[in-house]
PDB file of C-alpha atoms in Angstrom:
ATOM      1  CA  MET A  10       0.000   0.000   0.000  1.00 69.00           C
ATOM      2  CA  ARG A  11       1.379   3.405  -0.927  1.00 80.00           C
ATOM      3  CA  GLU A  12       1.744   6.222   1.577  1.00 83.00           C
ATOM      4  CA  LEU A  13      -0.168   9.474   1.341  1.00 83.00           C
ATOM      5  CA  ARG A  14       1.856  12.157  -0.345  1.00 89.00           C
ATOM      6  CA  ILE A  15       1.548  15.632   1.115  1.00 92.00           C
ATOM      7  CA  ARG A  16       2.363  17.008  -2.329  1.00 94.00           C
ATOM      8  CA  VAL A  17      -0.663  15.256  -3.858  1.00 94.00           C
ATOM      9  CA  LEU A  18      -2.968  16.456  -1.092  1.00 95.00           C
ATOM     10  CA  ALA A  19      -1.671  20.025  -1.417  1.00 95.00           C
ATOM     11  CA  SER A  20      -2.126  19.891  -5.196  1.00 96.00           C
ATOM     12  CA  VAL A  21      -5.714  18.684  -4.846  1.00 96.00           C
ATOM     13  CA  PHE A  22      -6.356  21.453  -2.303  1.00 96.00           C
ATOM     14  CA  VAL A  23      -4.900  24.202  -4.504  1.00 96.00           C
ATOM     15  CA  VAL A  24      -6.564  23.068  -7.738  1.00 97.00           C
ATOM     16  CA  ALA A  25      -9.944  22.693  -6.012  1.00 96.00           C
ATOM     17  CA  GLY A  26      -9.483  26.093  -4.384  1.00 95.00           C
ATOM     18  CA  VAL A  27      -8.684  27.887  -7.633  1.00 96.00           C
ATOM     19  CA  LEU A  28     -11.535  26.204  -9.492  1.00 96.00           C
ATOM     20  CA  SER A  29     -13.947  26.929  -6.648  1.00 94.00           C
ATOM     21  CA  TRP A  30     -12.888  30.578  -6.469  1.00 93.00           C
ATOM     22  CA  ALA A  31     -13.376  30.971 -10.227  1.00 93.00           C
ATOM     23  CA  GLY A  32     -16.691  29.124 -10.104  1.00 91.00           C
ATOM     24  CA  ALA A  33     -17.903  31.287  -7.210  1.00 90.00           C
ATOM     25  CA  ARG A  34     -17.046  34.464  -9.120  1.00 89.00           C
ATOM     26  CA  LEU A  35     -18.850  33.215 -12.214  1.00 89.00           C
ATOM     27  CA  TRP A  36     -21.876  31.936 -10.288  1.00 88.00           C
ATOM     28  CA  ASN A  37     -22.197  35.190  -8.336  1.00 82.00           C
ATOM     29  CA  SER A  38     -22.082  37.247 -11.536  1.00 84.00           C
ATOM     30  CA  ILE A  39     -24.868  35.150 -13.069  1.00 85.00           C
ATOM     31  CA  GLY A  40     -27.068  34.746  -9.990  1.00 78.00           C
ATOM     32  CA  THR A  41     -26.907  34.108  -6.276  1.00 79.00           C
ATOM     33  CA  LEU A  42     -24.047  32.034  -4.925  1.00 79.00           C
ATOM     34  CA  PRO A  43     -25.251  28.987  -2.917  1.00 80.00           C
ATOM     35  CA  SER A  44     -24.510  29.169   0.791  1.00 81.00           C
ATOM     36  CA  VAL A  45     -21.858  27.232   2.657  1.00 84.00           C
ATOM     37  CA  PRO A  46     -23.704  24.778   4.937  1.00 89.00           C
ATOM     38  CA  LEU A  47     -23.075  24.879   8.661  1.00 89.00           C
ATOM     39  CA  ALA A  48     -22.882  21.076   8.596  1.00 92.00           C
ATOM     40  CA  ALA A  49     -19.712  21.083   6.449  1.00 92.00           C
ATOM     41  CA  PRO A  50     -17.189  21.844   9.227  1.00 94.00           C
ATOM     42  CA  VAL A  51     -19.155  19.703  11.696  1.00 95.00           C
ATOM     43  CA  VAL A  52     -19.048  16.607   9.472  1.00 95.00           C
ATOM     44  CA  LEU A  53     -15.360  17.100   8.688  1.00 95.00           C
ATOM     45  CA  ALA A  54     -14.578  17.509  12.388  1.00 96.00           C
ATOM     46  CA  LEU A  55     -16.483  14.298  13.189  1.00 97.00           C
ATOM     47  CA  ILE A  56     -14.486  12.406  10.574  1.00 96.00           C
ATOM     48  CA  ALA A  57     -11.267  13.786  12.070  1.00 96.00           C
ATOM     49  CA  VAL A  58     -12.337  12.635  15.540  1.00 97.00           C
ATOM     50  CA  VAL A  59     -13.156   9.136  14.261  1.00 96.00           C
ATOM     51  CA  LEU A  60      -9.785   8.863  12.507  1.00 96.00           C
ATOM     52  CA  LEU A  61      -7.898  10.166  15.528  1.00 96.00           C
ATOM     53  CA  SER A  62      -9.689   7.842  17.959  1.00 96.00           C
ATOM     54  CA  THR A  63      -9.015   4.888  15.654  1.00 93.00           C
ATOM     55  CA  ALA A  64      -5.330   5.809  15.452  1.00 93.00           C
ATOM     56  CA  LEU A  65      -5.008   6.204  19.221  1.00 94.00           C
ATOM     57  CA  SER A  66      -6.778   2.885  19.834  1.00 91.00           C
ATOM     58  CA  LEU A  67      -4.602   1.028  17.345  1.00 90.00           C
ATOM     59  CA  ARG A  68      -1.445   2.646  18.728  1.00 90.00           C
ATOM     60  CA  ALA A  69      -2.311   1.546  22.275  1.00 88.00           C
ATOM     61  CA  ARG A  70      -3.114  -1.996  21.149  1.00 87.00           C
ATOM     62  CA  LEU A  71       0.090  -2.249  19.098  1.00 85.00           C
ATOM     63  CA  ARG A  72       2.163  -0.910  21.994  1.00 85.00           C
ATOM     64  CA  ALA A  73       0.603  -3.447  24.377  1.00 82.00           C
ATOM     65  CA  GLN A  74       1.271  -6.216  21.870  1.00 80.00           C
ATOM     66  CA  ARG A  75       4.921  -5.129  21.390  1.00 78.00           C
ATOM     67  CA  GLU A  76       5.485  -4.985  25.156  1.00 78.00           C
ATOM     68  CA  ARG A  77       3.871  -8.443  25.478  1.00 76.00           C
ATOM     69  CA  ARG A  78       1.465  -7.320  28.182  1.00 76.00           C
ATOM     70  CA  PRO A  79      -0.718 -10.127  29.519  1.00 79.00           C
ATOM     71  CA  GLY A  80      -4.200 -10.014  28.035  1.00 75.00           C
ATOM     72  CA  ALA A  81      -3.175  -7.639  25.237  1.00 72.00           C
ATOM     73  CA  LYS A  82      -5.509  -7.797  22.268  1.00 78.00           C
ATOM     74  CA  GLY A  83      -3.730  -8.100  18.955  1.00 76.00           C
ATOM     75  CA  VAL A  84      -4.504  -6.037  15.883  1.00 77.00           C
ATOM     76  CA  ASP A  85      -6.016  -7.825  12.912  1.00 82.00           C
ATOM     77  CA  PRO A  86      -3.875  -6.879   9.885  1.00 83.00           C
ATOM     78  CA  LEU A  87      -6.932  -6.688   7.632  1.00 88.00           C
ATOM     79  CA  MET A  88      -8.668  -4.317  10.034  1.00 87.00           C
ATOM     80  CA  ALA A  89      -5.562  -2.121  10.196  1.00 86.00           C
ATOM     81  CA  ALA A  90      -5.350  -2.078   6.396  1.00 88.00           C
ATOM     82  CA  ARG A  91      -9.017  -1.092   6.149  1.00 91.00           C
ATOM     83  CA  ALA A  92      -8.453   1.702   8.653  1.00 91.00           C
ATOM     84  CA  VAL A  93      -5.525   3.018   6.617  1.00 91.00           C
ATOM     85  CA  VAL A  94      -7.545   2.898   3.379  1.00 93.00           C
ATOM     86  CA  PHE A  95     -10.407   4.747   5.093  1.00 93.00           C
ATOM     87  CA  GLY A  96      -7.910   7.337   6.329  1.00 93.00           C
ATOM     88  CA  GLN A  97      -6.349   7.806   2.906  1.00 94.00           C
ATOM     89  CA  ALA A  98      -9.728   8.158   1.210  1.00 95.00           C
ATOM     90  CA  SER A  99     -10.864  10.605   3.884  1.00 95.00           C
ATOM     91  CA  ALA A 100      -7.710  12.672   3.457  1.00 96.00           C
ATOM     92  CA  LEU A 101      -8.169  12.922  -0.312  1.00 96.00           C
ATOM     93  CA  VAL A 102     -11.829  13.900   0.009  1.00 96.00           C
ATOM     94  CA  ALA A 103     -10.999  16.351   2.798  1.00 96.00           C
ATOM     95  CA  ALA A 104      -8.320  17.988   0.638  1.00 97.00           C
ATOM     96  CA  LEU A 105     -10.852  18.367  -2.170  1.00 96.00           C
ATOM     97  CA  VAL A 106     -13.629  19.694   0.085  1.00 96.00           C
ATOM     98  CA  ALA A 107     -11.309  21.991   2.028  1.00 96.00           C
ATOM     99  CA  GLY A 108      -9.964  23.396  -1.237  1.00 96.00           C
ATOM    100  CA  MET A 109     -13.481  23.936  -2.507  1.00 95.00           C
ATOM    101  CA  TYR A 110     -14.573  25.765   0.641  1.00 95.00           C
ATOM    102  CA  GLY A 111     -11.258  27.606   0.783  1.00 95.00           C
ATOM    103  CA  GLY A 112     -11.762  28.993  -2.704  1.00 94.00           C
ATOM    104  CA  THR A 113     -15.321  29.975  -1.905  1.00 93.00           C
ATOM    105  CA  GLY A 114     -14.158  31.551   1.345  1.00 93.00           C
ATOM    106  CA  VAL A 115     -11.525  33.624  -0.458  1.00 93.00           C
ATOM    107  CA  PHE A 116     -14.223  34.883  -2.820  1.00 92.00           C
ATOM    108  CA  LEU A 117     -16.507  35.683   0.127  1.00 89.00           C
ATOM    109  CA  LEU A 118     -13.787  37.844   1.694  1.00 90.00           C
ATOM    110  CA  GLU A 119     -14.795  40.532  -0.817  1.00 87.00           C
ATOM    111  CA  LEU A 120     -18.351  40.502   0.579  1.00 83.00           C
ATOM    112  CA  LEU A 121     -17.734  40.710   4.338  1.00 83.00           C
ATOM    113  CA  ASP A 122     -19.891  43.835   4.678  1.00 85.00           C
ATOM    114  CA  ILE A 123     -22.997  41.669   4.071  1.00 82.00           C
ATOM    115  CA  PRO A 124     -23.778  39.799   7.340  1.00 83.00           C
ATOM    116  CA  ALA A 125     -25.018  36.617   5.633  1.00 82.00           C
ATOM    117  CA  ARG A 126     -21.877  36.400   3.483  1.00 83.00           C
ATOM    118  CA  ARG A 127     -19.678  37.064   6.530  1.00 89.00           C
ATOM    119  CA  ASP A 128     -21.229  34.010   8.218  1.00 89.00           C
ATOM    120  CA  GLN A 129     -20.650  31.971   5.051  1.00 90.00           C
ATOM    121  CA  ALA A 130     -16.989  33.024   5.013  1.00 91.00           C
ATOM    122  CA  ILE A 131     -16.632  31.919   8.648  1.00 92.00           C
ATOM    123  CA  TYR A 132     -18.236  28.531   7.881  1.00 93.00           C
ATOM    124  CA  ALA A 133     -15.900  28.146   4.910  1.00 94.00           C
ATOM    125  CA  GLY A 134     -12.876  28.950   7.080  1.00 95.00           C
ATOM    126  CA  PHE A 135     -13.929  26.417   9.711  1.00 96.00           C
ATOM    127  CA  SER A 136     -14.414  23.857   6.935  1.00 96.00           C
ATOM    128  CA  VAL A 137     -10.828  24.391   5.777  1.00 96.00           C
ATOM    129  CA  VAL A 138      -9.523  24.003   9.336  1.00 97.00           C
ATOM    130  CA  ALA A 139     -11.602  20.835   9.871  1.00 97.00           C
ATOM    131  CA  GLY A 140     -10.389  19.461   6.514  1.00 96.00           C
ATOM    132  CA  ILE A 141      -6.799  20.001   7.591  1.00 96.00           C
ATOM    133  CA  GLY A 142      -7.661  18.172  10.815  1.00 97.00           C
ATOM    134  CA  VAL A 143      -8.935  15.198   8.799  1.00 96.00           C
ATOM    135  CA  ILE A 144      -5.716  15.160   6.779  1.00 96.00           C
ATOM    136  CA  ALA A 145      -3.556  15.331   9.914  1.00 96.00           C
ATOM    137  CA  ALA A 146      -5.519  12.539  11.601  1.00 96.00           C
ATOM    138  CA  ALA A 147      -5.299  10.369   8.466  1.00 95.00           C
ATOM    139  CA  ILE A 148      -1.533  10.839   8.254  1.00 94.00           C
ATOM    140  CA  PHE A 149      -1.198   9.997  11.948  1.00 94.00           C
ATOM    141  CA  LEU A 150      -3.300   6.851  11.460  1.00 93.00           C
ATOM    142  CA  GLU A 151      -1.133   5.836   8.535  1.00 92.00           C
ATOM    143  CA  ARG A 152       2.041   6.310  10.583  1.00 91.00           C
ATOM    144  CA  VAL A 153       0.600   4.257  13.465  1.00 89.00           C
ATOM    145  CA  CYS A 154      -0.186   1.343  11.140  1.00 86.00           C
ATOM    146  CA  LYS A 155       3.097   1.471   9.243  1.00 82.00           C
ATOM    147  CA  LEU A 156       5.102  -1.749   9.385  1.00 69.00           C
ATOM    148  CA  PRO A 157       8.737  -1.583  10.473  1.00 66.00           C
ATOM    149  CA  GLU A 158      11.204  -1.624   7.607  1.00 64.00           C
ATOM    150  CA  ASP A 159      12.635  -4.998   6.686  1.00 41.00           C
ATOM    151  CA  ASP A 160      16.416  -5.246   7.151  1.00 45.00           C
ATOM    152  CA  ASP A 161      16.783  -7.070   3.816  1.00 47.00           C
ATOM    153  CA  GLN A 162      15.434  -4.058   1.947  1.00 51.00           C
ATOM    154  CA  ASN A 163      17.906  -1.712   3.654  1.00 50.00           C
ATOM    155  CA  HIS A 164      20.921  -3.790   2.557  1.00 48.00           C
ATOM    156  CA  GLN A 165      20.198  -4.443  -1.101  1.00 52.00           C
ATOM    157  CA  GLY A 166      23.851  -4.114  -2.107  1.00 50.00           C
ATOM    158  CA  ALA A 167      24.992  -6.699   0.446  1.00 48.00           C
ATOM    159  CA  GLU A 168      25.594 -10.269  -0.573  1.00 48.00           C
ATOM    160  CA  PRO A 169      23.106 -12.893   0.591  1.00 44.00           C
ATOM    161  CA  VAL A 170      24.065 -15.016   3.575  1.00 44.00           C
ATOM    162  CA  ALA A 171      24.745 -18.638   2.573  1.00 43.00           C
TER     163      ALA A 171
END
């Protein structure tokens, strides 16, 4: 399984932000821009909490297993892999959504004198912060579930032991 690349997530964020900013400008010139829902930052924050709690639980279970504590519950490799895939998918979607709301929020900065648009800009800003929280939690989860490096891979130039 490949690791998340910060560069890819940042690229998705920036491209979505630029496209969203341009789309918001166009949509506002044609008609009324749709509002940023209050539920957006709440849902993203809930996803971040789920990812973080999963990572902390897995880290504690792995630590107990490594230290050979009596009664320690092991971690099913398939469950850990599913958690990592969920984290990676969440991070990609969060980068896209945060970029979208970030672009809309930048556009709304021009309209802060209108109270309704000021609230929308605040919701958009909280959505970006919550999206970054999802990305951070997903990266932490991925690091928790990462397998230790194999010594054979680190010494590829060495001759095999006979």
